[in-house]
Amino acid sequence: MAGQLSIAKALNDALRKSLEKDPKTVLMGEDIGKLGGVFRITDGLQKDFGEDRVIDSPLAESGIMGTAIGLALRGYRPVVEIQFDGFVYPAFDQIVSQLAKMHARALGHVKMPVTVRIPYAGGIGAVEHHSESHEAYFAHTAGLRVVTPSNAHDAHWMLRQAIESDDPVIFLEPKRRYWDKGEVGATADLALHDARIVRPGTDATLIAYGPMVKVCLEAAAAAEEDGRRLEVVDLRSLSPVDFTTLEESVKRTGRAVVVHEAPVFLGMGAELAARLTERCFYHLEAPVLRVGGYYAPYPPSRVEEAFLPDLDRVLDAVDRALAY
């Protein structure tokens, strides 16, 4: 399978491989069968595996999620697609009150191998409820694993690892990166919850995940023209967090900037900044800074570029960190 694939195609191939590997794996979601999903992530799978394993569900997210929990209790391995990020809220009670707690409630005797795929974040010119970054809600919920890839290789292998997990996994897919292409290796090179240093550097650490990794790589390339070497860490997993990799990087560079598309207020960056300050205090040359969306509802598509963090906002934070 090694070769250049888009993230969308890498995800499709991961689902195909998972369906082939385990007859108990089933896919559920709105329009995922005959249509192949609104982003065509499940294209061709119902044709090849049948309507009993690639199930076109009603428009009822709470029902989809509850059914997946029931299937997991019966020994199946459901993979649920929430069509758009903002549509997950009707299923939120099922996720946080049932899916996340069932294993603990049963004192470990019940497994919940459910993967919840959610296209998330903005940048595609969509209408309201189609560009949400709600990862902090799920990362705050004990009992859920929360991951997000930024490239085709990780999209493929992290999805396969998520489906094979016996714990519930919220799998966040950066929808505006679906068409970005990259090399997909023949094997997974990291565990599901390991962070990845995607660009080494010495002057400051940029920590990002999902759609913002590409922005940080562009910022690091621009900074290098001014003689600044920025290290870029792709977090990949939001719960649990690979703090070991983050700490090692920040102790080397002495400065850190956390970048995400979600609002800065109480976002993932708040926990990361607090934890890194606690663990790296005597190595820091500046406060851990955060770059993110504004604390406001996601705007209409014609002005979303002003809302989304970009290269200039990242470099401005780097300038402030280096000024200390």
mmCIF file of N, CA and C in Angstrom, residues 76-176:
data_model
loop_
_atom_site.group_PDB
_atom_site.id
_atom_site.type_symbol
_atom_site.label_atom_id
_atom_site.label_comp_id
_atom_site.label_asym_id
_atom_site.label_seq_id
_atom_site.Cartn_x
_atom_site.Cartn_y
_atom_site.Cartn_z
ATOM 1 N N TYR A 76 -19.292 -6.673 18.783
ATOM 2 C CA TYR A 76 -18.915 -6.055 17.515
ATOM 3 C C TYR A 76 -17.922 -4.916 17.751
ATOM 4 N N ARG A 77 -17.351 -4.438 16.659
ATOM 5 C CA ARG A 77 -16.369 -3.346 16.706
ATOM 6 C C ARG A 77 -16.885 -2.229 15.799
ATOM 7 N N PRO A 78 -17.805 -1.404 16.301
ATOM 8 C CA PRO A 78 -18.437 -0.383 15.451
ATOM 9 C C PRO A 78 -17.503 0.804 15.181
ATOM 10 N N VAL A 79 -17.599 1.314 13.962
ATOM 11 C CA VAL A 79 -16.920 2.552 13.571
ATOM 12 C C VAL A 79 -18.013 3.510 13.114
ATOM 13 N N VAL A 80 -18.246 4.542 13.898
ATOM 14 C CA VAL A 80 -19.339 5.487 13.653
ATOM 15 C C VAL A 80 -18.795 6.731 12.968
ATOM 16 N N GLU A 81 -19.496 7.199 11.950
ATOM 17 C CA GLU A 81 -19.159 8.486 11.355
ATOM 18 C C GLU A 81 -20.203 9.527 11.751
ATOM 19 N N ILE A 82 -19.737 10.613 12.365
ATOM 20 C CA ILE A 82 -20.577 11.793 12.562
ATOM 21 C C ILE A 82 -20.317 12.690 11.358
ATOM 22 N N GLN A 83 -21.354 13.009 10.615
ATOM 23 C CA GLN A 83 -21.169 13.623 9.300
ATOM 24 C C GLN A 83 -20.382 14.929 9.348
ATOM 25 N N PHE A 84 -20.701 15.790 10.316
ATOM 26 C CA PHE A 84 -19.952 17.024 10.532
ATOM 27 C C PHE A 84 -19.792 17.235 12.037
ATOM 28 N N ASP A 85 -18.740 17.957 12.396
ATOM 29 C CA ASP A 85 -18.403 18.190 13.799
ATOM 30 C C ASP A 85 -19.581 18.704 14.628
ATOM 31 N N GLY A 86 -20.303 19.689 14.115
ATOM 32 C CA GLY A 86 -21.391 20.291 14.871
ATOM 33 C C GLY A 86 -22.589 19.382 15.064
ATOM 34 N N PHE A 87 -22.611 18.245 14.365
ATOM 35 C CA PHE A 87 -23.728 17.310 14.494
ATOM 36 C C PHE A 87 -23.535 16.333 15.652
ATOM 37 N N VAL A 88 -22.384 16.384 16.315
ATOM 38 C CA VAL A 88 -22.112 15.400 17.366
ATOM 39 C C VAL A 88 -22.872 15.705 18.650
ATOM 40 N N TYR A 89 -23.328 16.934 18.809
ATOM 41 C CA TYR A 89 -23.918 17.309 20.097
ATOM 42 C C TYR A 89 -25.168 16.514 20.467
ATOM 43 N N PRO A 90 -26.045 16.148 19.532
ATOM 44 C CA PRO A 90 -27.158 15.272 19.927
ATOM 45 C C PRO A 90 -26.693 13.912 20.466
ATOM 46 N N ALA A 91 -25.489 13.493 20.083
ATOM 47 C CA ALA A 91 -24.931 12.211 20.558
ATOM 48 C C ALA A 91 -24.042 12.390 21.784
ATOM 49 N N PHE A 92 -23.886 13.627 22.227
ATOM 50 C CA PHE A 92 -22.912 13.913 23.286
ATOM 51 C C PHE A 92 -23.256 13.177 24.586
ATOM 52 N N ASP A 93 -24.535 13.127 24.920
ATOM 53 C CA ASP A 93 -24.929 12.425 26.151
ATOM 54 C C ASP A 93 -24.558 10.955 26.079
ATOM 55 N N GLN A 94 -24.833 10.321 24.950
ATOM 56 C CA GLN A 94 -24.474 8.907 24.793
ATOM 57 C C GLN A 94 -22.961 8.712 24.924
ATOM 58 N N ILE A 95 -22.188 9.649 24.374
ATOM 59 C CA ILE A 95 -20.730 9.498 24.391
ATOM 60 C C ILE A 95 -20.167 9.666 25.799
ATOM 61 N N VAL A 96 -20.545 10.754 26.479
ATOM 62 C CA VAL A 96 -19.913 11.047 27.770
ATOM 63 C C VAL A 96 -20.570 10.312 28.935
ATOM 64 N N SER A 97 -21.856 9.983 28.829
ATOM 65 C CA SER A 97 -22.554 9.336 29.931
ATOM 66 C C SER A 97 -22.554 7.814 29.840
ATOM 67 N N GLN A 98 -22.431 7.296 28.627
ATOM 68 C CA GLN A 98 -22.487 5.842 28.448
ATOM 69 C C GLN A 98 -21.178 5.288 27.885
ATOM 70 N N LEU A 99 -20.812 5.723 26.695
ATOM 71 C CA LEU A 99 -19.627 5.167 26.039
ATOM 72 C C LEU A 99 -18.371 5.316 26.899
ATOM 73 N N ALA A 100 -18.148 6.512 27.436
ATOM 74 C CA ALA A 100 -16.926 6.770 28.198
ATOM 75 C C ALA A 100 -16.902 6.066 29.551
ATOM 76 N N LYS A 101 -18.070 5.743 30.085
ATOM 77 C CA LYS A 101 -18.144 5.240 31.465
ATOM 78 C C LYS A 101 -18.440 3.751 31.581
ATOM 79 N N MET A 102 -18.799 3.109 30.489
ATOM 80 C CA MET A 102 -19.260 1.719 30.564
ATOM 81 C C MET A 102 -18.189 0.784 31.113
ATOM 82 N N HIS A 103 -16.947 0.954 30.687
ATOM 83 C CA HIS A 103 -15.860 0.077 31.137
ATOM 84 C C HIS A 103 -15.659 0.194 32.644
ATOM 85 N N ALA A 104 -15.622 1.434 33.166
ATOM 86 C CA ALA A 104 -15.459 1.641 34.609
ATOM 87 C C ALA A 104 -16.683 1.178 35.373
ATOM 88 N N ARG A 105 -17.859 1.443 34.816
ATOM 89 C CA ARG A 105 -19.107 1.053 35.477
ATOM 90 C C ARG A 105 -19.179 -0.460 35.667
ATOM 91 N N ALA A 106 -18.629 -1.201 34.713
ATOM 92 C CA ALA A 106 -18.654 -2.662 34.767
ATOM 93 C C ALA A 106 -17.415 -3.235 35.446
ATOM 94 N N LEU A 107 -16.646 -2.370 36.106
ATOM 95 C CA LEU A 107 -15.430 -2.793 36.818
ATOM 96 C C LEU A 107 -14.461 -3.534 35.901
ATOM 97 N N GLY A 108 -14.396 -3.066 34.646
ATOM 98 C CA GLY A 108 -13.450 -3.630 33.692
ATOM 99 C C GLY A 108 -13.927 -4.859 32.955
ATOM 100 N N HIS A 109 -15.121 -5.343 33.244
ATOM 101 C CA HIS A 109 -15.602 -6.573 32.611
ATOM 102 C C HIS A 109 -16.197 -6.328 31.227
ATOM 103 N N VAL A 110 -16.491 -5.083 30.898
ATOM 104 C CA VAL A 110 -17.087 -4.750 29.605
ATOM 105 C C VAL A 110 -16.120 -3.884 28.814
ATOM 106 N N LYS A 111 -15.907 -4.224 27.558
ATOM 107 C CA LYS A 111 -15.069 -3.427 26.669
ATOM 108 C C LYS A 111 -15.953 -2.628 25.715
ATOM 109 N N MET A 112 -15.444 -1.477 25.306
ATOM 110 C CA MET A 112 -16.188 -0.600 24.402
ATOM 111 C C MET A 112 -15.319 -0.252 23.183
ATOM 112 N N PRO A 113 -15.104 -1.208 22.281
ATOM 113 C CA PRO A 113 -14.254 -0.949 21.110
ATOM 114 C C PRO A 113 -14.990 -0.160 20.023
ATOM 115 N N VAL A 114 -15.336 1.076 20.340
ATOM 116 C CA VAL A 114 -16.093 1.933 19.417
ATOM 117 C C VAL A 114 -15.196 3.072 18.955
ATOM 118 N N THR A 115 -15.114 3.278 17.662
ATOM 119 C CA THR A 115 -14.383 4.406 17.096
ATOM 120 C C THR A 115 -15.392 5.405 16.539
ATOM 121 N N VAL A 116 -15.267 6.652 16.963
ATOM 122 C CA VAL A 116 -16.177 7.705 16.506
ATOM 123 C C VAL A 116 -15.387 8.657 15.615
ATOM 124 N N ARG A 117 -15.624 8.588 14.314
ATOM 125 C CA ARG A 117 -14.947 9.446 13.347
ATOM 126 C C ARG A 117 -15.705 10.764 13.213
ATOM 127 N N ILE A 118 -14.976 11.872 13.376
ATOM 128 C CA ILE A 118 -15.621 13.183 13.279
ATOM 129 C C ILE A 118 -14.769 14.115 12.415
ATOM 130 N N PRO A 119 -15.238 14.515 11.224
ATOM 131 C CA PRO A 119 -14.553 15.590 10.486
ATOM 132 C C PRO A 119 -14.712 16.885 11.284
ATOM 133 N N TYR A 120 -13.597 17.549 11.585
ATOM 134 C CA TYR A 120 -13.710 18.711 12.465
ATOM 135 C C TYR A 120 -12.900 19.890 11.945
ATOM 136 N N ALA A 121 -13.152 21.052 12.563
ATOM 137 C CA ALA A 121 -12.452 22.314 12.283
ATOM 138 C C ALA A 121 -12.951 22.944 10.992
ATOM 139 N N GLY A 122 -12.417 24.134 10.697
ATOM 140 C CA GLY A 122 -12.948 24.934 9.598
ATOM 141 C C GLY A 122 -12.071 24.948 8.365
ATOM 142 N N GLY A 123 -12.239 26.018 7.588
ATOM 143 C CA GLY A 123 -11.408 26.213 6.411
ATOM 144 C C GLY A 123 -11.979 25.698 5.113
ATOM 145 N N ILE A 124 -13.270 25.278 5.101
ATOM 146 C CA ILE A 124 -13.832 24.750 3.859
ATOM 147 C C ILE A 124 -14.993 25.595 3.341
ATOM 148 N N GLY A 125 -15.220 26.760 3.943
ATOM 149 C CA GLY A 125 -16.290 27.634 3.475
ATOM 150 C C GLY A 125 -17.676 27.100 3.748
ATOM 151 N N ALA A 126 -17.844 26.423 4.884
ATOM 152 C CA ALA A 126 -19.118 25.778 5.192
ATOM 153 C C ALA A 126 -20.048 26.716 5.965
ATOM 154 N N VAL A 127 -21.285 26.266 6.119
ATOM 155 C CA VAL A 127 -22.282 27.027 6.872
ATOM 156 C C VAL A 127 -22.167 26.685 8.356
ATOM 157 N N GLU A 128 -23.034 27.311 9.159
ATOM 158 C CA GLU A 128 -23.002 27.121 10.603
ATOM 159 C C GLU A 128 -23.128 25.635 10.987
ATOM 160 N N HIS A 129 -22.465 25.257 12.073
ATOM 161 C CA HIS A 129 -22.460 23.893 12.616
ATOM 162 C C HIS A 129 -21.580 22.940 11.813
ATOM 163 N N HIS A 130 -20.789 23.426 10.892
ATOM 164 C CA HIS A 130 -19.962 22.563 10.058
ATOM 165 C C HIS A 130 -18.463 22.842 10.224
ATOM 166 N N SER A 131 -18.082 23.627 11.215
ATOM 167 C CA SER A 131 -16.667 24.015 11.335
ATOM 168 C C SER A 131 -16.232 24.098 12.800
ATOM 169 N N GLU A 132 -16.733 23.187 13.626
ATOM 170 C CA GLU A 132 -16.480 23.248 15.059
ATOM 171 C C GLU A 132 -15.152 22.585 15.432
ATOM 172 N N SER A 133 -14.511 23.118 16.464
ATOM 173 C CA SER A 133 -13.316 22.493 17.052
ATOM 174 C C SER A 133 -13.634 22.222 18.519
ATOM 175 N N HIS A 134 -14.156 21.046 18.787
ATOM 176 C CA HIS A 134 -14.692 20.723 20.106
ATOM 177 C C HIS A 134 -13.858 19.665 20.830
ATOM 178 N N GLU A 135 -12.606 19.554 20.453
ATOM 179 C CA GLU A 135 -11.770 18.486 21.000
ATOM 180 C C GLU A 135 -11.623 18.531 22.512
ATOM 181 N N ALA A 136 -11.636 19.744 23.090
ATOM 182 C CA ALA A 136 -11.444 19.866 24.537
ATOM 183 C C ALA A 136 -12.569 19.191 25.317
ATOM 184 N N TYR A 137 -13.793 19.212 24.791
ATOM 185 C CA TYR A 137 -14.899 18.527 25.464
ATOM 186 C C TYR A 137 -14.567 17.048 25.669
ATOM 187 N N PHE A 138 -14.081 16.421 24.608
ATOM 188 C CA PHE A 138 -13.820 14.984 24.658
ATOM 189 C C PHE A 138 -12.547 14.664 25.444
ATOM 190 N N ALA A 139 -11.523 15.478 25.279
ATOM 191 C CA ALA A 139 -10.278 15.246 26.022
ATOM 192 C C ALA A 139 -10.510 15.402 27.522
ATOM 193 N N HIS A 140 -11.480 16.215 27.908
ATOM 194 C CA HIS A 140 -11.800 16.433 29.322
ATOM 195 C C HIS A 140 -12.585 15.269 29.912
ATOM 196 N N THR A 141 -13.089 14.368 29.058
ATOM 197 C CA THR A 141 -13.946 13.275 29.514
ATOM 198 C C THR A 141 -13.117 12.020 29.752
ATOM 199 N N ALA A 142 -12.953 11.646 31.016
ATOM 200 C CA ALA A 142 -12.216 10.425 31.337
ATOM 201 C C ALA A 142 -12.915 9.212 30.723
ATOM 202 N N GLY A 143 -12.121 8.307 30.181
ATOM 203 C CA GLY A 143 -12.677 7.109 29.562
ATOM 204 C C GLY A 143 -12.652 7.128 28.055
ATOM 205 N N LEU A 144 -12.327 8.280 27.473
ATOM 206 C CA LEU A 144 -12.219 8.392 26.019
ATOM 207 C C LEU A 144 -10.768 8.584 25.612
ATOM 208 N N ARG A 145 -10.384 7.952 24.550
ATOM 209 C CA ARG A 145 -9.112 8.261 23.888
ATOM 210 C C ARG A 145 -9.440 9.233 22.754
ATOM 211 N N VAL A 146 -8.615 10.261 22.588
ATOM 212 C CA VAL A 146 -8.894 11.297 21.591
ATOM 213 C C VAL A 146 -7.643 11.519 20.756
ATOM 214 N N VAL A 147 -7.750 11.300 19.459
ATOM 215 C CA VAL A 147 -6.590 11.427 18.578
ATOM 216 C C VAL A 147 -6.976 12.197 17.319
ATOM 217 N N THR A 148 -5.969 12.761 16.666
ATOM 218 C CA THR A 148 -6.196 13.475 15.403
ATOM 219 C C THR A 148 -4.934 13.450 14.554
ATOM 220 N N PRO A 149 -5.008 12.952 13.330
ATOM 221 C CA PRO A 149 -3.836 12.941 12.445
ATOM 222 C C PRO A 149 -3.706 14.259 11.695
ATOM 223 N N SER A 150 -2.524 14.474 11.128
ATOM 224 C CA SER A 150 -2.300 15.679 10.323
ATOM 225 C C SER A 150 -1.822 15.357 8.916
ATOM 226 N N ASN A 151 -1.565 14.085 8.643
ATOM 227 C CA ASN A 151 -1.012 13.696 7.345
ATOM 228 C C ASN A 151 -1.549 12.330 6.950
ATOM 229 N N ALA A 152 -1.309 11.950 5.718
ATOM 230 C CA ALA A 152 -1.905 10.723 5.184
ATOM 231 C C ALA A 152 -1.404 9.470 5.890
ATOM 232 N N HIS A 153 -0.103 9.406 6.168
ATOM 233 C CA HIS A 153 0.448 8.221 6.838
ATOM 234 C C HIS A 153 -0.206 8.013 8.199
ATOM 235 N N ASP A 154 -0.247 9.065 8.995
ATOM 236 C CA ASP A 154 -0.853 8.942 10.322
ATOM 237 C C ASP A 154 -2.358 8.694 10.228
ATOM 238 N N ALA A 155 -3.013 9.312 9.255
ATOM 239 C CA ALA A 155 -4.452 9.095 9.102
ATOM 240 C C ALA A 155 -4.747 7.610 8.917
ATOM 241 N N HIS A 156 -3.985 6.972 8.050
ATOM 242 C CA HIS A 156 -4.209 5.550 7.777
ATOM 243 C C HIS A 156 -3.931 4.689 8.995
ATOM 244 N N TRP A 157 -2.738 4.824 9.541
ATOM 245 C CA TRP A 157 -2.332 3.891 10.587
ATOM 246 C C TRP A 157 -2.977 4.212 11.931
ATOM 247 N N MET A 158 -3.198 5.475 12.234
ATOM 248 C CA MET A 158 -3.875 5.800 13.484
ATOM 249 C C MET A 158 -5.325 5.325 13.474
ATOM 250 N N LEU A 159 -5.987 5.386 12.323
ATOM 251 C CA LEU A 159 -7.359 4.894 12.257
ATOM 252 C C LEU A 159 -7.395 3.377 12.465
ATOM 253 N N ARG A 160 -6.470 2.675 11.857
ATOM 254 C CA ARG A 160 -6.433 1.218 12.054
ATOM 255 C C ARG A 160 -6.140 0.875 13.515
ATOM 256 N N GLN A 161 -5.222 1.627 14.132
ATOM 257 C CA GLN A 161 -4.923 1.398 15.548
ATOM 258 C C GLN A 161 -6.123 1.726 16.429
ATOM 259 N N ALA A 162 -6.842 2.785 16.081
ATOM 260 C CA ALA A 162 -8.019 3.169 16.855
ATOM 261 C C ALA A 162 -9.089 2.080 16.789
ATOM 262 N N ILE A 163 -9.331 1.539 15.598
ATOM 263 C CA ILE A 163 -10.351 0.507 15.432
ATOM 264 C C ILE A 163 -9.972 -0.761 16.187
ATOM 265 N N GLU A 164 -8.693 -1.052 16.274
ATOM 266 C CA GLU A 164 -8.239 -2.249 16.987
ATOM 267 C C GLU A 164 -8.218 -2.058 18.501
ATOM 268 N N SER A 165 -8.361 -0.835 18.978
ATOM 269 C CA SER A 165 -8.360 -0.569 20.413
ATOM 270 C C SER A 165 -9.638 -1.105 21.056
ATOM 271 N N ASP A 166 -9.510 -1.631 22.267
ATOM 272 C CA ASP A 166 -10.684 -2.088 23.004
ATOM 273 C C ASP A 166 -11.337 -0.968 23.806
ATOM 274 N N ASP A 167 -10.792 0.238 23.718
ATOM 275 C CA ASP A 167 -11.363 1.403 24.383
ATOM 276 C C ASP A 167 -12.027 2.309 23.340
ATOM 277 N N PRO A 168 -12.980 3.127 23.753
ATOM 278 C CA PRO A 168 -13.591 4.073 22.807
ATOM 279 C C PRO A 168 -12.606 5.146 22.383
ATOM 280 N N VAL A 169 -12.581 5.431 21.095
ATOM 281 C CA VAL A 169 -11.657 6.416 20.528
ATOM 282 C C VAL A 169 -12.443 7.458 19.755
ATOM 283 N N ILE A 170 -12.234 8.714 20.102
ATOM 284 C CA ILE A 170 -12.749 9.823 19.297
ATOM 285 C C ILE A 170 -11.675 10.153 18.275
ATOM 286 N N PHE A 171 -11.983 9.921 17.006
ATOM 287 C CA PHE A 171 -11.008 10.082 15.929
ATOM 288 C C PHE A 171 -11.369 11.332 15.129
ATOM 289 N N LEU A 172 -10.630 12.414 15.373
ATOM 290 C CA LEU A 172 -10.926 13.705 14.767
ATOM 291 C C LEU A 172 -10.148 13.880 13.471
ATOM 292 N N GLU A 173 -10.878 14.120 12.376
ATOM 293 C CA GLU A 173 -10.267 14.222 11.058
ATOM 294 C C GLU A 173 -10.294 15.682 10.582
ATOM 295 N N PRO A 174 -9.123 16.273 10.341
ATOM 296 C CA PRO A 174 -9.077 17.683 9.903
ATOM 297 C C PRO A 174 -9.591 17.826 8.472
ATOM 298 N N LYS A 175 -10.845 18.229 8.340
ATOM 299 C CA LYS A 175 -11.519 18.099 7.048
ATOM 300 C C LYS A 175 -10.891 18.942 5.937
ATOM 301 N N ARG A 176 -10.298 20.098 6.288
ATOM 302 C CA ARG A 176 -9.720 20.897 5.211
ATOM 303 C C ARG A 176 -8.405 20.321 4.700
#
